[in-house]
Each structure stands twice: as C-alpha cells, then as structure tokens.
Amino acid sequence: MAPPAQSQRSPSPSQPSGKSEVTDLKTQLRQLAGSRAPGVDDSKRELFKKVISYMTIGIDVSSLFGEMVMCSATSDIVLKKMCYLYVGNYAKGNPELALLTINFLQRDCKDEDPMIRGLALRSLSSLRVENLVEYLVGPLGSGLKDNNSYVRMVAVMGVLKLYHISAATCVDADFPATLKHLMLHDPDTQVVANCLSALQEIWSSEASTSEEASREKETLISKPVIFYLLNRIKEFSEWAQCLLLELVAKYVPADSNEIFDIMNLLEDRLQHANGAVVLATIKVFLQLTLSMADVHQEVYERIKAPLLTLVSSGSPEQSYAVLSHLHLLVLRAPYIFSSDYKHFYCQYNEPSYVKKLKLEMLTAVANETNTYEIVTELCEYAANVDIPIARESIRAVGKIALQQYDVNAIVDRLLQFLEMEKDYVTAEALVLVKDLLRKYPQWSHDCIAVVGNISSKNVQEPKAKAALIWMLGEYSQDMNDAPYILEGLTENWDDEHSAEVRLHLLTAVMKCFFKRPPETQKALGAALAAGLADFHQDVHDRALFYYRLLQYNVSIAERVVNPPKQPVSVFADTHSSEIKDRIFDEFNSLSVVYQKPSYMFTDKEHRGPFEFSDELGNLSIGAEATNDVVRANRVEANDQDLLLSTSEKEESRGASNNGSAYSAPLYDASSVSAAASQAQSDSLISNLEVAGPQASFAIDDLLGLGLPAAPAPPPLKLNSRAVLDPATFQQKWRQLPISVSQEHSLNPQGVAALTAPQALLRHMQSHSIQCIASGGQSPNFKFFFFAQKAEESSIYLVECKINTSSAKAQITIKVDDQNTSQEFSTLFLSALSKFGFP
Amino acid sequence: MISQFFVLSQRGDNIVFRDYRGEVPKGSAEIFFRKVKFWKEDGQEEAPPVFNVDGVNYFHVKVVGLLFVATTRVNVSPSLVLELLQRIARVIKDYLGILNEDSLRKNFVLVYELLDEVIDFGYVQTTSTELLKSYVFNEPIVVDAGRLQPLNPAAIFMQGTKRMPGTAVTKSVVANEPGGRKREEIFVDIIEKISVTFSSSGYILTSEIDGTIQMKSYLTGNPEIRLALNEDLSIGRGSGRSVYDYRSSYGSGAVILDDCNFHESVRLDSFDLDRTLTLVPPDGEFPVMNYRLTQEFKPPFRINTLIEEAGAVKAEVILKISAEFPSSITANTIAVQMPLPKYTTRATFELEPGAIGQTTDFKEANKRLEWGLKKIVGGSEHTLRAKLTFSQELHGNITKEAGPVSMTFTIPMYNASRLQVKYLQIAKKSNTYNPYRWVRYVTQANSYVARI
C-alpha cells in the first residue's frame, strides 16, 4: 500500500501539526500489526521511520503508542531499535501504556543475543516511570552479572538511571556496592568508567544525607582506588581518561614522590591529539604542584607548547576552548608567556570572541622588552574594519600604557589615534588619555596640546564626551578657550541626553571657575541654573550642592571640588583575586570560558566535580556582592571608570577579604593568606571582649526571660589564636569523615541578630572559633568555621548552614581527634546559642 | 556529561534531536537558535561556541553549515563537549560517506542508532567507528556526491586531478562498492594551513604552519602500518627563548617542529630512532599527527600593493601577486580581498591583457575589493589595477583607511614545511596483498595577510 504522497516531503516545522498524517499512520500500523506477510518488516520500517521523523520535528505522535507496541513483536533488530527509541521518548508521559512494553522488554532482556539483552535493558531503564521500577531491579541485577561486557556496561548506566527515578529502590537493592565491586574488578574499562561516573553521581547526591555515602565518596579519591585506576589509564577510551583525570585532580598525594610518580605516568598524555585529555592532564599537573613553586613553574613551561599546538589545530570551536584556558594561565603568569606574544596576534579571519581573548593576553604579557612590538601590532588593529575589535585594541594600548613605566612612545601613539579622525577611535582615545593623565600628570602638556584641537562637536559618545569635559575642567589653566568651550556646552544643556556628561559638565565648570573666575562666571551661572532645573535627580542634587557650597564659602568650595590630586597608581581590578583563584581551581570547566566561578552560573546540584571548592566559593560571594553594590553606587555618583588610589584599593580589598579571602599562593607557597592573619588580629581584639557578652548573658538569664538554657561549656579549651589557611582547610574537609551532623534550633534573638554573616563571625570568634568562609543572604547563610584545641594541633572543622526563616541551623563537624568531637560539638552549640544576646 | 544532543539545519530545523537525561526544558533548540542568530543586534559578532541561557549551557560546532549542539546544566569541561561534537560529526561522516543536510535527513534513523551507542545517559561510551560497527545495523542510504560541499581540505582531491580516485573520501566505511567487494586502499593526507603576515615593507612579521597528517583506511583485517617521516625531523625548539628566531637553520634542510601531538593509536617506539610512526589504523578518518612550526619557510606568494592618489577624489590601487613556487605546481581557487576606504563610491578594474579565469568585484556594502583567480602556475605573476572614486576629498593618509590585503588559496601537491612521508609500509598478509596507497599533500592559506 502506497503511503500518501504528501507525507513523503521532507518534513519541516513550517508544516501544520500533522494531525491527519498521524491518523493515517495509525491505520497503517494497525493493518501491519497482525500481518505475517513476507516483506512486512520493510513496510514497518518505512512507517516507523515516518513516526520517528515526526517525533524529531516535534509533532506529537504519542497517540500511536499502542500500535507501535503491537508492531514491535519482531525479530528485526533495526525495527526493535526504532521502537525502543519511540518508547523511551513517550513512556514518561504515558505511564499506563508504558506498562504494555514491560513484557516484551523483559523477555528481550533474557534473549540469547547479548546485543538484544543490552538494548532491551537500556530501553527498560530509560522509561523514566516511577511505578515501573519494580520491574527494573531484577533485570538490572542480572545485567550487572552478565558475562557480556556490553550488557554490563548498559546495566551500570541503568543503575544510575534507576537512581534518578527512585533513589531509595536503587540503594535498597544495594546497587552502589555492586558497582563499587565492579569498578575495582571488571576487566572491561568502559564498565569501570561507567561505574565511576555512576558512583560519583550517586554518592555526591547521597552524601548530603548519609554519612556512609560521603565516606564512600571520599574513598573514590583514596590512594588505592586512584592508583588502581591510574595504572590502567592507557586501556581506557580517551573520554574515560578524561573522567579519570578529573578524579585524580582531586586526589591529595601523601608526599612529593607520589606527585612525581603520577606526573611521570601521565607525561605522555600531554601529547594526545584530543584536547580534552590534554587539558584534564594539565589540571592534574597544576593541582598537584600548587605547593611546589618551582615545579609548578616548570609545569607552565612544559604545557605551553602542547596548548599552543591545540589552539592552532582542530576546529575554531575547539581552539576557542583551549585558548580560554591559555588565557587564564597567561593572566596568572604573564612573564612565563612574555616571549610568546606573537602567538597572541590576531588573525583577520578569526571570530571576535577569539580576538578579544587574544587582545587581553597581549595586554597581559606586555613588558619592557616586547611592548614596542605589541603596541605597533595593536595600532594596526585600530584601523581595522571590525569596529568593536578596533575599539578593544585601542583600549588595550591604553591598558599597556597604564601598566608600563616607560610610556613615552605609547603616549605618542595614543595622540596619533586622536588625529585619525575616525569617530570611534577618537572616542576611545579620549577616554584613555584621561585615564593616562590621572596616572601620569607629567604628560599633561603634550596631551592637552592635542586634545585642545578636538572639537567637542565631533565627540558624541557619552564616555568620550565626559572624558573631554573632565580634561577641560582639570586643565582649564592650560587650555586657552576652555571656559568658552564649556560655555558652549552649557548652552546646549538640554540637548545633552547623558546624565553622566551633565554631571561632568557641572564639575568641570566649577573647576574652571576656580582657576579663571572672570571668564567662567557666565558659564557657571548658566550651568548651575540648568542643573537646578534638571529632571535627573543626581544632576539636580549636585547642582544644588555646588550652589550652596559656593554660597557658603568659595574657598571651601574649591577645596571640596578641586583639591590637589594624588596621581593614581593602580587600576581597580575588575575581578577580585578570590574570584580568579576560584576560576583557577575550576580549571578545565565552563568557569574558565565564562570567566566566572561556577556558583555564578550553575545551581548547586549541577556543579559537577567541583562540589567542595564551590561551597567555599559560594561563600566568598556574600562579601563580594555587597562590595559590588557599594562600588556601583559610587560609580553612579561619580566617574564611570573609577581609578582607585592604592590606599583606597587596599581598603576595599580588605573589606571584601573579611574572613573569606583565599589567596592561593601561586609562587609563594609559604605565604599565609591575608585573611588568616587578619582573622588572627581580629580574634585578638575580640578576645578582649570575651568577658562582656558572657557577663551580660548571665544577667539576661537572671531576668528570667524564659529562654532555652544554654548548656554549660564543657572543659574543652580552644586555642584563641588558631590559624589555618584555606587550602589546608579544603584538604582536611575532603579527607576527614563526618563526626557530628545534626540540626539545631536557633533562639529568636540569634535569628534577629543575624542580618549579615559578619555578625555571627565576630560572635564565634569571641569563643575562639574562627570563620574561614561565610556567605549568603537572608534567610540562608552558610559558614565554615574552624578551631584548634589549646596546646595541641588537633583541628575542628565545622560547616554551619543557617536558615533564619525556620530558625534552624544544620551543623556538620569534622575533627582530627574523634575523642573530643562530642565535647567540641557541645561547645560549638553553646557558643551558637548565645548568639544574639547583647 | 551532556543532557541533550541535536543537529539543526541552517534554517533552525531539528534534523536529529536526542534527549538523554530530561533535565533541560523542551524548547532548548529554539532558544539556542534564536540566541545564535541574534547574538548581537548589529549582527557583527558571532555567538561563541559556548554560552549560558537561564542556567543551561549550550555548546555548538558548525560542520558543513549544520549546527551540532549539546546542552547541559552541569559545569563540564568545554573542550570535552566540543571535541565530542566534532567527533560525532566525524563518526556520522564515516558512516554516511557524505555529511550534509540531505544525507542526514535521509539517514536519521541510522544517526539515532549511532547516537544511542555513542552516548548513554549523557556519558560518552565510545566514538570509535570501529567499535560502533558491531552495534549499528542500519545501512546508509548514499546520497549524490554531485552537490557536495567540501567538508575538509582533503575534499579538494575530488576536483579535477585525475590521479585521485573521485569517490575515495566520500565512501562510507560500511557500504560496499557498487561491484560488491571492497577496494583495499589507504589514504594519507598531509594538510598544511599556513599563516603569514607581511609588513607594509614586505618583511615577514609572523609565520606559522599548522599541519595534520590525516589517515583514512579501508584495509580489511586492520594490518599494522609504518609511516616514516623525514629522518632529520626534530621536535621542540629551545624553550625559553622566542620561537620566532629566523636565524635558525633555514636552508639547511632540517624540518624543526615546534610541537606535535599524536592519535592514541600511534606508537612511538622507534620514533626517536628513525622517525617512524607505527599504528594499527582504526576504521574511519582520523588525524595521525598534528604539528606546528614557526621555523622560517618560503611563503608561496608575495603580495605587492601600491596606492596612488590621482586627484582629489580619485586613487589607483595596483595589486601584484607573484607565485614563488616551482612551475610544475599550480595553485587553485585563489581569492584576494582588500578593504577600501569607507567613502569609496566606485571602483573600475583593469586586468592584465589575456587574463583568463579571473573575476573582479567591488562589494559596495562593505566597501571591499575582491579578485578571484581560478589558477596560478608556479613562477608566474599577476596584476590588477583598480581605479577608485571617492565621495569626499582625500585628506590624510589613504593607506590608513584601506587594507590589509588578505589572500586565500589551495596548492595541491605542495607543502611549505617540507615534512614528508618517506614511505608507508603495510604489514603484508600475503604476497598478492598489495593495497592502493595514496599519499597526498596540500597547502592552504589560513590567514595570509599583507599590510599596506
């Protein structure tokens, strides 16, 4: 029977929903279902193909479920496969119908052909229907014991699928233990690799509720497992090697011999043609050598050539992924790559996302020896037809100028940009010249001569216009017609759409007025009047402020508006060093490509293999975010691109460091992180106050407020000046088993006091419990604390999650010395319960 | 670990769609396509291969105009996923012989079959064409190679040159020849992409060769193969100093690679001794070795550009291309491009007398001069004169507003690095066993630019 001609057209979404076609298919499938005529399989194949092609383009063919199942009684393996594909796609939405398939799938699971057994088992476990899991356990169990490796491979993934449908069924059947056994004993490496993937997923998700699972998860990165797998690594497929290397990167070797053994074993992986294998190997090398400065540097030298080769071979997409990683390394250790700068030159046919990375790399590696050539190259790009890249190139020149001591030649180039008479070039160059002058006021003479020639009419972009106006105000004594240009600009006040420009204009007119009062008086009057009438709140407020200030006292106004300036020495970095370190910890992941730590783009349960470091990372955010808000406010009020003076910068860094800094020492392993020392000094201060809160607590208690009585502190003494660097903390947290895990109710005072993480930090410090990382926002807070037993090295680690809306604290404690875990737990809880009392 | 895999046509239609884990909402293909299509409003920037929308990470690679896409919510290794997508495309091509929209649509059931074995629950199981053979049962439906878009540089062997069998690279690893029996043959292609930047005065500023030795074997029984390279080949230039050291060894004949990597099937037991690679080639196409060289080499083309002002609103551009390779070799599909000043309104061209197979064009929209040449014989020279008319008077330097000149070309049977396959030895099964061996060289321009 000939199918309707119409449906032979190649399908495309522009076609209608295909209702009539589906009905047609239904009738035809019915007719074939019972038929045993010769050639019936071929007709079925054609029909099945059609069904699947509809499925692909999104037409709902689930109404054919019954007919498809009826037709599936066949020995034709191609038909079977198509049927499995169909069933897997629609079973979830049709649980009752899915039951129909169980029978024939179970029968196929016992087929004598291992291929059919495997396929059936895969389909059976892909049904994703919860009330059918009982039918799955039996076949999976025998699949794991099958003598054919294909079936075992499928069965292992089946176990993971079962876990996602019904975790309890999976655990009750003791499948994880079976997988662990297989992982360590199966001769087939793909079975082993699948076991590893499955166990990582299962135990990571179980670990939050089960101590045993979190211990099992730790054993995956124990020495016996790691070495067993490493010794077989060359038998694994390239993809499984990646999986394995990712695991090895988390392993903490006992001594340097182990480190060198692993590195020697993996050395030839750096010559693999698969970039994923090479990057995974590099991650292992970088992680292993973090604490060995000189070897770490050798690693950089060693990986340079393979990375460059990967960048230039393969598709543009693959080379982009590698280049992102190279970018990260270059920014971390620019001097190692400074002689390779020519590799970072842009090619005209590269996509702009590649060019942008390269420009940043060129900026980073510029030093005394190569700056001239790099800047020459960048100037070529400034004339580029690709305007966004031309702009980036000019900015790059500016950045290099700001980081160099010998800026002579660069300033000349920048000034040439101003003469190129291309709008966007002039705009970018103006912004740069402004920044440059803030750092090197000595160049003002040369720059002002050129800037003075630029007509403000040719500058339209707000940022550039603001920069020009800033210079007019700042250097009005050197520019003859500054007052008149400003006056002209003030006259066109209403045509100026950007509030930023109007703000700058107000300030510039003020500055000019202080230097050349008679010439500027008119412009000032006009500007203040226009500003006071401005609809923009900030402009209005600033105008009013200036007006009152002038009214009050002109010389004080000058001291406020135009004080003598310190040259700016350092740029405020866009990324804090904690964020950069976090990204480095997540090497060979999307974090590197996005240039963001994973907590910024992924929900908790999907962070994959970087779980722990993420928890810490998440925490540093709290402080980071507030810092950003503050900065944003400042920007609103003042310059868009704020250059902070050194002292200012240190201040803000100190603030964001509060208790959470993680400056992983790159080439300086011995340096104790700033945070730790800060915590130390803080604890000194708070120790002085210890008597305070305790005393007042006693008074509260006397007043009989009916509060839950805090348990009396046990005789465990803690070292009030305990110090622990974050890396050690992470390591210990990974290694140690959970000693105590419990939920604790908070008293209402504590909840009320916990408006920001910092409050609790100080409180716990007063009890000699230090915070290493904290974060979150109301109602969810999270803290990592540590403490050290007085006069002993024994360390206590605590993870404390607080939900203020439910007034509950979830506490997990890990300790070196198990004997004192209970005492410490009591002490910790008693300290916590006192939180919030004045 | 990935959640979904799909292939979209240029218009954004789903050709293949496979959801492995059900974690990403259904409309992901549309979300992806819209994002890629409208990455930036001005359309000037193309979407990066990896991006995140609402917590879902989208990876894509472009192969013959098709988009191969994977999605996941997990923070995975980007190079793993991109490498995987590329590999899936290669496996499909191994099976279908030709990879394009048409062949994919005709064979989508086979492709689903492959995808089920390549990935299970988001985890890669195998991408080896060899291993997959035992799990895959659909026969490929072969499409007409006539309208073939070239997939890779080796595809140029199918055009023109009679020494090459036309169907070789488009043959499926599973389909039989029309005659019913398979032809025993093996292809080794040395493909080099060269990048050169000339300064305005003609000096070489940077140069690099990125090469691949690509193999495709149709030998039954997987015999062992030995591939001998130049004996004087050395790897790794002194680290620490600049790799761009032109004083080194040009002309001495030695080939010095900066670095290289190898396919996992390659054994290097005797590589240090006699520069021989030993391998048992798996089925399908794969790179035996990738290499990179910054050693100085003779660029195949010299480009001379002269711009002369001819009055207030006129100028003349003279472009001269000289082919500096032996006359026994012919380059083909040459294209020369040069951005002209933004205020150019008209360009008239004058080719040398007797020029054949040359085309010229002025692209009004992006103000670009285009010059195409079908072929250039080694040792010859070609010149183009273009008269430009401007909409405004010239002031300042016209060379700052135009250029650089860029060039693309393909030169068969030529390789700039002088890396050679000295011999290709196949472990003999019997005296009569003598399969066809094809060793082919080709050089292509990657980024070939002359500043003015």
PDB file of N, CA, C and O in Angstrom, chain B residues 303-347:
ATOM      1  N   ILE B 303      52.921  39.498  -2.116  1.00  0.00           N
ATOM      2  CA  ILE B 303      51.861  40.431  -2.486  1.00  0.00           C
ATOM      3  C   ILE B 303      52.441  41.841  -2.474  1.00  0.00           C
ATOM      4  O   ILE B 303      53.051  42.247  -1.476  1.00  0.00           O
ATOM      5  N   ASN B 304      52.282  42.555  -3.583  1.00  0.00           N
ATOM      6  CA  ASN B 304      52.720  43.950  -3.631  1.00  0.00           C
ATOM      7  C   ASN B 304      51.515  44.849  -3.818  1.00  0.00           C
ATOM      8  O   ASN B 304      50.700  44.607  -4.706  1.00  0.00           O
ATOM      9  N   THR B 305      51.417  45.853  -2.995  1.00  0.00           N
ATOM     10  CA  THR B 305      50.277  46.755  -3.115  1.00  0.00           C
ATOM     11  C   THR B 305      50.783  48.183  -3.252  1.00  0.00           C
ATOM     12  O   THR B 305      51.663  48.597  -2.501  1.00  0.00           O
ATOM     13  N   LEU B 306      50.209  48.868  -4.206  1.00  0.00           N
ATOM     14  CA  LEU B 306      50.598  50.258  -4.397  1.00  0.00           C
ATOM     15  C   LEU B 306      49.329  51.096  -4.466  1.00  0.00           C
ATOM     16  O   LEU B 306      48.407  50.754  -5.203  1.00  0.00           O
ATOM     17  N   ILE B 307      49.262  52.148  -3.667  1.00  0.00           N
ATOM     18  CA  ILE B 307      48.109  53.037  -3.771  1.00  0.00           C
ATOM     19  C   ILE B 307      48.608  54.421  -4.152  1.00  0.00           C
ATOM     20  O   ILE B 307      49.493  54.963  -3.481  1.00  0.00           O
ATOM     21  N   GLU B 308      48.059  54.934  -5.212  1.00  0.00           N
ATOM     22  CA  GLU B 308      48.472  56.267  -5.644  1.00  0.00           C
ATOM     23  C   GLU B 308      47.271  57.178  -5.710  1.00  0.00           C
ATOM     24  O   GLU B 308      46.235  56.801  -6.262  1.00  0.00           O
ATOM     25  N   GLU B 309      47.430  58.372  -5.151  1.00  0.00           N
ATOM     26  CA  GLU B 309      46.343  59.326  -5.274  1.00  0.00           C
ATOM     27  C   GLU B 309      46.349  59.869  -6.695  1.00  0.00           C
ATOM     28  O   GLU B 309      47.402  60.155  -7.254  1.00  0.00           O
ATOM     29  N   ALA B 310      45.164  59.998  -7.253  1.00  0.00           N
ATOM     30  CA  ALA B 310      45.074  60.509  -8.623  1.00  0.00           C
ATOM     31  C   ALA B 310      44.014  61.590  -8.633  1.00  0.00           C
ATOM     32  O   ALA B 310      42.893  61.374  -9.054  1.00  0.00           O
ATOM     33  N   GLY B 311      44.366  62.730  -8.063  1.00  0.00           N
ATOM     34  CA  GLY B 311      43.381  63.803  -7.970  1.00  0.00           C
ATOM     35  C   GLY B 311      42.735  63.803  -6.606  1.00  0.00           C
ATOM     36  O   GLY B 311      43.027  62.956  -5.748  1.00  0.00           O
ATOM     37  N   ALA B 312      41.823  64.759  -6.384  1.00  0.00           N
ATOM     38  CA  ALA B 312      41.266  64.978  -5.056  1.00  0.00           C
ATOM     39  C   ALA B 312      40.328  63.851  -4.636  1.00  0.00           C
ATOM     40  O   ALA B 312      40.278  63.480  -3.470  1.00  0.00           O
ATOM     41  N   VAL B 313      39.564  63.305  -5.564  1.00  0.00           N
ATOM     42  CA  VAL B 313      38.588  62.290  -5.178  1.00  0.00           C
ATOM     43  C   VAL B 313      38.839  60.970  -5.906  1.00  0.00           C
ATOM     44  O   VAL B 313      37.951  60.160  -6.055  1.00  0.00           O
ATOM     45  N   LYS B 314      40.068  60.774  -6.343  1.00  0.00           N
ATOM     46  CA  LYS B 314      40.386  59.536  -7.068  1.00  0.00           C
ATOM     47  C   LYS B 314      41.697  58.944  -6.578  1.00  0.00           C
ATOM     48  O   LYS B 314      42.553  59.645  -6.064  1.00  0.00           O
ATOM     49  N   ALA B 315      41.780  57.617  -6.718  1.00  0.00           N
ATOM     50  CA  ALA B 315      43.039  56.952  -6.408  1.00  0.00           C
ATOM     51  C   ALA B 315      43.134  55.687  -7.242  1.00  0.00           C
ATOM     52  O   ALA B 315      42.126  55.184  -7.740  1.00  0.00           O
ATOM     53  N   GLU B 316      44.362  55.181  -7.383  1.00  0.00           N
ATOM     54  CA  GLU B 316      44.540  53.930  -8.114  1.00  0.00           C
ATOM     55  C   GLU B 316      45.241  52.921  -7.211  1.00  0.00           C
ATOM     56  O   GLU B 316      46.213  53.245  -6.528  1.00  0.00           O
ATOM     57  N   VAL B 317      44.708  51.691  -7.218  1.00  0.00           N
ATOM     58  CA  VAL B 317      45.327  50.613  -6.451  1.00  0.00           C
ATOM     59  C   VAL B 317      45.937  49.623  -7.442  1.00  0.00           C
ATOM     60  O   VAL B 317      45.269  49.220  -8.396  1.00  0.00           O
ATOM     61  N   ILE B 318      47.184  49.261  -7.222  1.00  0.00           N
ATOM     62  CA  ILE B 318      47.798  48.231  -8.057  1.00  0.00           C
ATOM     63  C   ILE B 318      48.191  47.058  -7.165  1.00  0.00           C
ATOM     64  O   ILE B 318      48.965  47.210  -6.216  1.00  0.00           O
ATOM     65  N   LEU B 319      47.606  45.902  -7.455  1.00  0.00           N
ATOM     66  CA  LEU B 319      47.896  44.700  -6.680  1.00  0.00           C
ATOM     67  C   LEU B 319      48.700  43.743  -7.554  1.00  0.00           C
ATOM     68  O   LEU B 319      48.294  43.464  -8.683  1.00  0.00           O
ATOM     69  N   LYS B 320      49.816  43.259  -7.020  1.00  0.00           N
ATOM     70  CA  LYS B 320      50.602  42.306  -7.798  1.00  0.00           C
ATOM     71  C   LYS B 320      50.850  41.057  -6.958  1.00  0.00           C
ATOM     72  O   LYS B 320      51.288  41.145  -5.812  1.00  0.00           O
ATOM     73  N   ILE B 321      50.542  39.908  -7.533  1.00  0.00           N
ATOM     74  CA  ILE B 321      50.741  38.632  -6.854  1.00  0.00           C
ATOM     75  C   ILE B 321      51.827  37.860  -7.586  1.00  0.00           C
ATOM     76  O   ILE B 321      51.702  37.628  -8.792  1.00  0.00           O
ATOM     77  N   SER B 322      52.900  37.464  -6.895  1.00  0.00           N
ATOM     78  CA  SER B 322      53.898  36.620  -7.554  1.00  0.00           C
ATOM     79  C   SER B 322      53.923  35.254  -6.881  1.00  0.00           C
ATOM     80  O   SER B 322      53.970  35.160  -5.655  1.00  0.00           O
ATOM     81  N   ALA B 323      53.858  34.216  -7.697  1.00  0.00           N
ATOM     82  CA  ALA B 323      53.863  32.843  -7.191  1.00  0.00           C
ATOM     83  C   ALA B 323      55.298  32.354  -7.116  1.00  0.00           C
ATOM     84  O   ALA B 323      55.951  32.200  -8.143  1.00  0.00           O
ATOM     85  N   GLU B 324      55.778  32.112  -5.906  1.00  0.00           N
ATOM     86  CA  GLU B 324      57.190  31.747  -5.751  1.00  0.00           C
ATOM     87  C   GLU B 324      57.331  30.273  -5.430  1.00  0.00           C
ATOM     88  O   GLU B 324      57.909  29.888  -4.424  1.00  0.00           O
ATOM     89  N   PHE B 325      56.730  29.449  -6.258  1.00  0.00           N
ATOM     90  CA  PHE B 325      56.916  28.001  -6.117  1.00  0.00           C
ATOM     91  C   PHE B 325      57.158  27.429  -7.511  1.00  0.00           C
ATOM     92  O   PHE B 325      56.934  28.116  -8.509  1.00  0.00           O
ATOM     93  N   PRO B 326      57.632  26.174  -7.601  1.00  0.00           N
ATOM     94  CA  PRO B 326      58.045  25.626  -8.899  1.00  0.00           C
ATOM     95  C   PRO B 326      56.909  25.625  -9.930  1.00  0.00           C
ATOM     96  O   PRO B 326      55.742  25.518  -9.572  1.00  0.00           O
ATOM     97  N   SER B 327      57.278  25.713 -11.193  1.00  0.00           N
ATOM     98  CA  SER B 327      56.269  25.844 -12.238  1.00  0.00           C
ATOM     99  C   SER B 327      55.525  24.533 -12.484  1.00  0.00           C
ATOM    100  O   SER B 327      54.532  24.499 -13.183  1.00  0.00           O
ATOM    101  N   SER B 328      56.013  23.439 -11.871  1.00  0.00           N
ATOM    102  CA  SER B 328      55.302  22.170 -12.015  1.00  0.00           C
ATOM    103  C   SER B 328      54.056  22.140 -11.133  1.00  0.00           C
ATOM    104  O   SER B 328      53.243  21.225 -11.211  1.00  0.00           O
ATOM    105  N   ILE B 329      53.933  23.139 -10.289  1.00  0.00           N
ATOM    106  CA  ILE B 329      52.833  23.147  -9.318  1.00  0.00           C
ATOM    107  C   ILE B 329      51.870  24.279  -9.637  1.00  0.00           C
ATOM    108  O   ILE B 329      52.278  25.354 -10.067  1.00  0.00           O
ATOM    109  N   THR B 330      50.589  24.011  -9.461  1.00  0.00           N
ATOM    110  CA  THR B 330      49.580  25.020  -9.755  1.00  0.00           C
ATOM    111  C   THR B 330      48.685  25.237  -8.542  1.00  0.00           C
ATOM    112  O   THR B 330      48.153  24.275  -7.985  1.00  0.00           O
ATOM    113  N   ALA B 331      48.555  26.480  -8.155  1.00  0.00           N
ATOM    114  CA  ALA B 331      47.632  26.795  -7.065  1.00  0.00           C
ATOM    115  C   ALA B 331      46.255  27.018  -7.657  1.00  0.00           C
ATOM    116  O   ALA B 331      46.127  27.447  -8.802  1.00  0.00           O
ATOM    117  N   ASN B 332      45.213  26.693  -6.902  1.00  0.00           N
ATOM    118  CA  ASN B 332      43.880  26.969  -7.431  1.00  0.00           C
ATOM    119  C   ASN B 332      42.986  27.678  -6.418  1.00  0.00           C
ATOM    120  O   ASN B 332      43.353  27.850  -5.252  1.00  0.00           O
ATOM    121  N   THR B 333      41.816  28.096  -6.902  1.00  0.00           N
ATOM    122  CA  THR B 333      40.832  28.862  -6.125  1.00  0.00           C
ATOM    123  C   THR B 333      41.479  29.953  -5.267  1.00  0.00           C
ATOM    124  O   THR B 333      41.420  29.918  -4.051  1.00  0.00           O
ATOM    125  N   ILE B 334      42.108  30.878  -5.970  1.00  0.00           N
ATOM    126  CA  ILE B 334      42.771  31.980  -5.257  1.00  0.00           C
ATOM    127  C   ILE B 334      41.788  33.146  -5.129  1.00  0.00           C
ATOM    128  O   ILE B 334      41.106  33.498  -6.088  1.00  0.00           O
ATOM    129  N   ALA B 335      41.708  33.709  -3.963  1.00  0.00           N
ATOM    130  CA  ALA B 335      40.862  34.890  -3.771  1.00  0.00           C
ATOM    131  C   ALA B 335      41.664  35.945  -3.029  1.00  0.00           C
ATOM    132  O   ALA B 335      42.306  35.647  -2.024  1.00  0.00           O
ATOM    133  N   VAL B 336      41.648  37.158  -3.547  1.00  0.00           N
ATOM    134  CA  VAL B 336      42.368  38.266  -2.907  1.00  0.00           C
ATOM    135  C   VAL B 336      41.329  39.299  -2.494  1.00  0.00           C
ATOM    136  O   VAL B 336      40.414  39.610  -3.262  1.00  0.00           O
ATOM    137  N   GLN B 337      41.447  39.807  -1.282  1.00  0.00           N
ATOM    138  CA  GLN B 337      40.480  40.789  -0.792  1.00  0.00           C
ATOM    139  C   GLN B 337      41.196  41.985  -0.214  1.00  0.00           C
ATOM    140  O   GLN B 337      42.272  41.839   0.371  1.00  0.00           O
ATOM    141  N   MET B 338      40.579  43.140  -0.363  1.00  0.00           N
ATOM    142  CA  MET B 338      41.182  44.326   0.232  1.00  0.00           C
ATOM    143  C   MET B 338      40.080  45.309   0.616  1.00  0.00           C
ATOM    144  O   MET B 338      39.295  45.735  -0.236  1.00  0.00           O
ATOM    145  N   PRO B 339      39.991  45.662   1.878  1.00  0.00           N
ATOM    146  CA  PRO B 339      39.020  46.677   2.285  1.00  0.00           C
ATOM    147  C   PRO B 339      39.449  48.037   1.736  1.00  0.00           C
ATOM    148  O   PRO B 339      40.626  48.398   1.804  1.00  0.00           O
ATOM    149  N   LEU B 340      38.511  48.783   1.181  1.00  0.00           N
ATOM    150  CA  LEU B 340      38.818  50.099   0.618  1.00  0.00           C
ATOM    151  C   LEU B 340      38.295  51.177   1.571  1.00  0.00           C
ATOM    152  O   LEU B 340      37.500  50.880   2.466  1.00  0.00           O
ATOM    153  N   PRO B 341      38.729  52.430   1.371  1.00  0.00           N
ATOM    154  CA  PRO B 341      38.236  53.492   2.262  1.00  0.00           C
ATOM    155  C   PRO B 341      36.705  53.540   2.269  1.00  0.00           C
ATOM    156  O   PRO B 341      36.062  53.272   1.253  1.00  0.00           O
ATOM    157  N   LYS B 342      36.136  53.894   3.424  1.00  0.00           N
ATOM    158  CA  LYS B 342      34.682  53.887   3.621  1.00  0.00           C
ATOM    159  C   LYS B 342      33.961  54.776   2.608  1.00  0.00           C
ATOM    160  O   LYS B 342      32.808  54.565   2.277  1.00  0.00           O
ATOM    161  N   TYR B 343      34.652  55.825   2.157  1.00  0.00           N
ATOM    162  CA  TYR B 343      33.993  56.790   1.280  1.00  0.00           C
ATOM    163  C   TYR B 343      34.199  56.464  -0.201  1.00  0.00           C
ATOM    164  O   TYR B 343      34.013  57.308  -1.065  1.00  0.00           O
ATOM    165  N   THR B 344      34.592  55.213  -0.481  1.00  0.00           N
ATOM    166  CA  THR B 344      34.729  54.802  -1.875  1.00  0.00           C
ATOM    167  C   THR B 344      33.332  54.608  -2.473  1.00  0.00           C
ATOM    168  O   THR B 344      32.496  53.934  -1.870  1.00  0.00           O
ATOM    169  N   THR B 345      33.077  55.179  -3.616  1.00  0.00           N
ATOM    170  CA  THR B 345      31.749  55.002  -4.217  1.00  0.00           C
ATOM    171  C   THR B 345      31.797  54.097  -5.436  1.00  0.00           C
ATOM    172  O   THR B 345      30.823  53.475  -5.794  1.00  0.00           O
ATOM    173  N   ARG B 346      32.960  54.044  -6.101  1.00  0.00           N
ATOM    174  CA  ARG B 346      33.012  53.308  -7.346  1.00  0.00           C
ATOM    175  C   ARG B 346      34.420  52.750  -7.534  1.00  0.00           C
ATOM    176  O   ARG B 346      35.395  53.352  -7.089  1.00  0.00           O
ATOM    177  N   ALA B 347      34.487  51.592  -8.154  1.00  0.00           N
ATOM    178  CA  ALA B 347      35.804  51.043  -8.485  1.00  0.00           C
ATOM    179  C   ALA B 347      35.718  50.419  -9.872  1.00  0.00           C
ATOM    180  O   ALA B 347      34.790  49.660 -10.144  1.00  0.00           O
TER     181      ALA B 347
END
